[in-house]
């Protein structure tokens, strides 16, 4: 996965327009969120994020584009660019719609970390239904890639 500097340029930052003031991100990107449907004056979502490009002592700010958002979230570049309409034809997705999709999307790396963290807990829970005298054989079958259900069926 690319670093933030590789995505937005060395020395630049992501600006988040928060209710309490701007937040600047130089090294790690914030989690992008889609626009809020709650209304009101609070600006949230990807529209609240800008790239701040420094030019000496001054800077310009511009919206994050869909390609940058894909990279920030760990998605393959261009993965939201093409869609399929109701007739089954390929269509080009607009930048706005791509940003909305990404804001409603998930970060694959985060999900991988979460699942890795809870996997031992789930495995212990599954193993708890295996009779004590069969757990060693059960673990061996699971280590060989056999599903929980298949291992149980084979043992019982």
Short mmCIF file of C-alpha atoms in Angstrom, two decimals:
data_model
loop_
_atom_site.label_atom_id
_atom_site.label_comp_id
_atom_site.label_asym_id
_atom_site.label_seq_id
_atom_site.Cartn_x
_atom_site.Cartn_y
_atom_site.Cartn_z
CA UNK A 1 0.00 0.00 0.00
CA UNK A 2 1.25 3.48 -0.85
CA UNK A 3 2.19 5.99 1.81
CA UNK A 4 0.21 9.18 2.23
CA UNK A 5 3.11 11.18 0.75
CA UNK A 6 3.14 8.94 -2.34
CA UNK A 7 -0.58 9.52 -2.87
CA UNK A 8 -0.89 13.27 -2.25
CA UNK A 9 2.70 14.43 -2.74
CA UNK A 10 5.59 14.91 -0.34
CA UNK A 11 5.02 17.72 2.16
CA UNK A 12 1.29 18.06 1.40
CA UNK A 13 -1.54 17.29 3.80
CA UNK A 14 -5.14 16.18 3.98
CA UNK A 15 -7.40 18.76 5.58
CA UNK A 16 -10.58 17.68 7.36
CA UNK A 17 -13.12 20.42 7.97
CA UNK A 18 -14.34 19.45 11.43
CA UNK A 19 -16.93 21.34 13.47
CA UNK A 20 -14.23 22.36 15.98
CA UNK A 21 -11.74 23.51 13.32
CA UNK A 22 -9.51 22.09 10.61
CA UNK A 23 -7.51 18.94 11.24
CA UNK A 24 -4.35 18.38 9.21
CA UNK A 25 -3.06 14.91 8.36
CA UNK A 26 0.54 14.71 7.11
CA UNK A 27 1.55 11.09 7.77
CA UNK A 28 -1.59 8.99 8.13
CA UNK A 29 -4.86 9.49 6.33
CA UNK A 30 -8.17 9.81 8.15
CA UNK A 31 -10.97 7.35 7.51
CA UNK A 32 -13.06 8.82 4.71
CA UNK A 33 -16.79 9.01 5.30
CA UNK A 34 -19.66 9.61 2.94
CA UNK A 35 -21.79 12.75 3.12
CA UNK A 36 -24.15 12.92 6.05
CA UNK A 37 -27.84 12.74 5.22
CA UNK A 38 -28.78 14.42 8.49
CA UNK A 39 -28.70 17.92 7.04
CA UNK A 40 -27.80 20.90 9.19
CA UNK A 41 -24.68 22.99 9.08
CA UNK A 42 -22.15 20.34 10.11
CA UNK A 43 -20.08 19.42 7.09
CA UNK A 44 -19.11 15.78 7.08
CA UNK A 45 -18.17 13.21 4.52
CA UNK A 46 -15.63 13.25 1.74
CA UNK A 47 -16.65 16.82 0.82
CA UNK A 48 -15.12 17.84 4.14
CA UNK A 49 -11.72 16.49 3.04
CA UNK A 50 -9.32 18.49 0.90
CA UNK A 51 -5.75 18.08 -0.27
CA UNK A 52 -3.60 20.99 0.85
CA UNK A 53 -0.77 21.44 -1.64
CA UNK A 54 1.99 23.65 -0.29
CA UNK A 55 3.93 26.01 -2.52
CA UNK A 56 6.55 27.57 -0.24
CA UNK A 57 4.77 29.55 2.47
CA UNK A 58 1.41 29.46 0.66
CA UNK A 59 -0.92 26.65 -0.26
CA UNK A 60 -3.93 25.80 -2.35
CA UNK A 61 -6.69 23.39 -1.38
CA UNK A 62 -8.56 21.10 -3.70
CA UNK A 63 -11.03 18.22 -3.25
CA UNK A 64 -9.74 14.68 -2.99
CA UNK A 65 -10.38 12.92 -6.29
CA UNK A 66 -11.72 9.38 -6.58
CA UNK A 67 -8.36 7.86 -7.53
CA UNK A 68 -6.74 9.36 -4.43
CA UNK A 69 -9.64 8.16 -2.27
CA UNK A 70 -9.26 4.63 -3.68
CA UNK A 71 -5.58 4.65 -2.80
CA UNK A 72 -6.15 6.13 0.67
CA UNK A 73 -8.60 3.34 1.41
CA UNK A 74 -6.35 0.60 0.03
CA UNK A 75 -8.52 -0.16 -3.01
CA UNK A 76 -7.18 -0.93 -6.46
CA UNK A 77 -6.86 2.23 -8.58
CA UNK A 78 -9.81 2.51 -10.94
CA UNK A 79 -11.90 -0.08 -9.11
CA UNK A 80 -14.86 2.32 -8.86
CA UNK A 81 -14.49 3.85 -12.34
CA UNK A 82 -16.70 1.41 -14.27
CA UNK A 83 -20.14 0.13 -13.34
CA UNK A 84 -22.95 -1.89 -14.87
CA UNK A 85 -26.36 -0.30 -15.57
CA UNK A 86 -29.77 -2.03 -15.41
CA UNK A 87 -29.43 -3.16 -19.02
CA UNK A 88 -26.10 -4.83 -18.26
CA UNK A 89 -24.00 -2.30 -20.15
CA UNK A 90 -20.70 -0.98 -18.80
CA UNK A 91 -20.88 2.68 -17.83
CA UNK A 92 -18.39 5.23 -16.57
CA UNK A 93 -19.06 6.33 -12.99
CA UNK A 94 -18.74 10.06 -12.24
CA UNK A 95 -16.18 11.40 -9.77
CA UNK A 96 -19.01 12.44 -7.43
CA UNK A 97 -20.61 8.99 -7.41
CA UNK A 98 -17.22 7.31 -7.02
CA UNK A 99 -16.47 9.49 -3.98
CA UNK A 100 -19.88 8.61 -2.49
CA UNK A 101 -19.27 4.89 -3.05
CA UNK A 102 -15.84 5.11 -1.46
CA UNK A 103 -17.21 7.06 1.49
CA UNK A 104 -19.69 4.26 2.08
CA UNK A 105 -17.05 1.59 1.51
CA UNK A 106 -14.77 -0.29 3.82
CA UNK A 107 -11.00 -0.26 4.18
CA UNK A 108 -9.83 -3.81 3.36
CA UNK A 109 -6.77 -3.52 5.61
CA UNK A 110 -8.92 -2.56 8.59
CA UNK A 111 -11.28 -5.49 8.04
CA UNK A 112 -8.31 -7.85 7.73
CA UNK A 113 -6.94 -6.57 11.06
CA UNK A 114 -10.32 -6.92 12.78
CA UNK A 115 -10.90 -10.45 11.47
CA UNK A 116 -7.36 -11.48 12.40
CA UNK A 117 -7.93 -10.21 15.92
CA UNK A 118 -11.23 -12.05 16.45
CA UNK A 119 -10.25 -15.26 14.65
CA UNK A 120 -8.73 -16.90 17.77
CA UNK A 121 -11.87 -16.06 19.76
CA UNK A 122 -14.13 -17.57 17.11
CA UNK A 123 -11.93 -20.65 16.80
CA UNK A 124 -12.08 -21.22 20.59
CA UNK A 125 -15.87 -20.86 20.45
CA UNK A 126 -16.11 -23.42 17.63
CA UNK A 127 -13.74 -25.76 19.41
CA UNK A 128 -15.81 -25.61 22.61
CA UNK A 129 -18.50 -27.80 20.99
CA UNK A 130 -15.96 -30.55 20.21
CA UNK A 131 -15.78 -33.28 22.86
CA UNK A 132 -12.63 -32.92 24.99
CA UNK A 133 -11.20 -36.28 23.90
CA UNK A 134 -11.42 -35.31 20.19
CA UNK A 135 -9.93 -31.82 20.32
CA UNK A 136 -6.39 -32.84 19.35
CA UNK A 137 -7.64 -34.61 16.21
CA UNK A 138 -10.02 -31.70 15.53
CA UNK A 139 -7.14 -29.18 15.68
CA UNK A 140 -5.07 -31.30 13.28
CA UNK A 141 -7.91 -31.44 10.76
CA UNK A 142 -8.49 -27.69 11.04
CA UNK A 143 -4.77 -26.98 10.53
CA UNK A 144 -4.95 -28.97 7.30
CA UNK A 145 -7.65 -26.56 6.08
CA UNK A 146 -10.77 -28.59 6.84
CA UNK A 147 -13.85 -26.59 7.77
CA UNK A 148 -15.31 -26.78 11.26
CA UNK A 149 -18.37 -28.68 10.03
CA UNK A 150 -16.35 -31.17 7.96
CA UNK A 151 -13.97 -31.83 10.86
CA UNK A 152 -16.89 -32.45 13.22
CA UNK A 153 -18.58 -34.76 10.71
CA UNK A 154 -15.39 -36.74 10.25
CA UNK A 155 -14.77 -37.10 13.98
CA UNK A 156 -18.29 -37.89 15.13
#
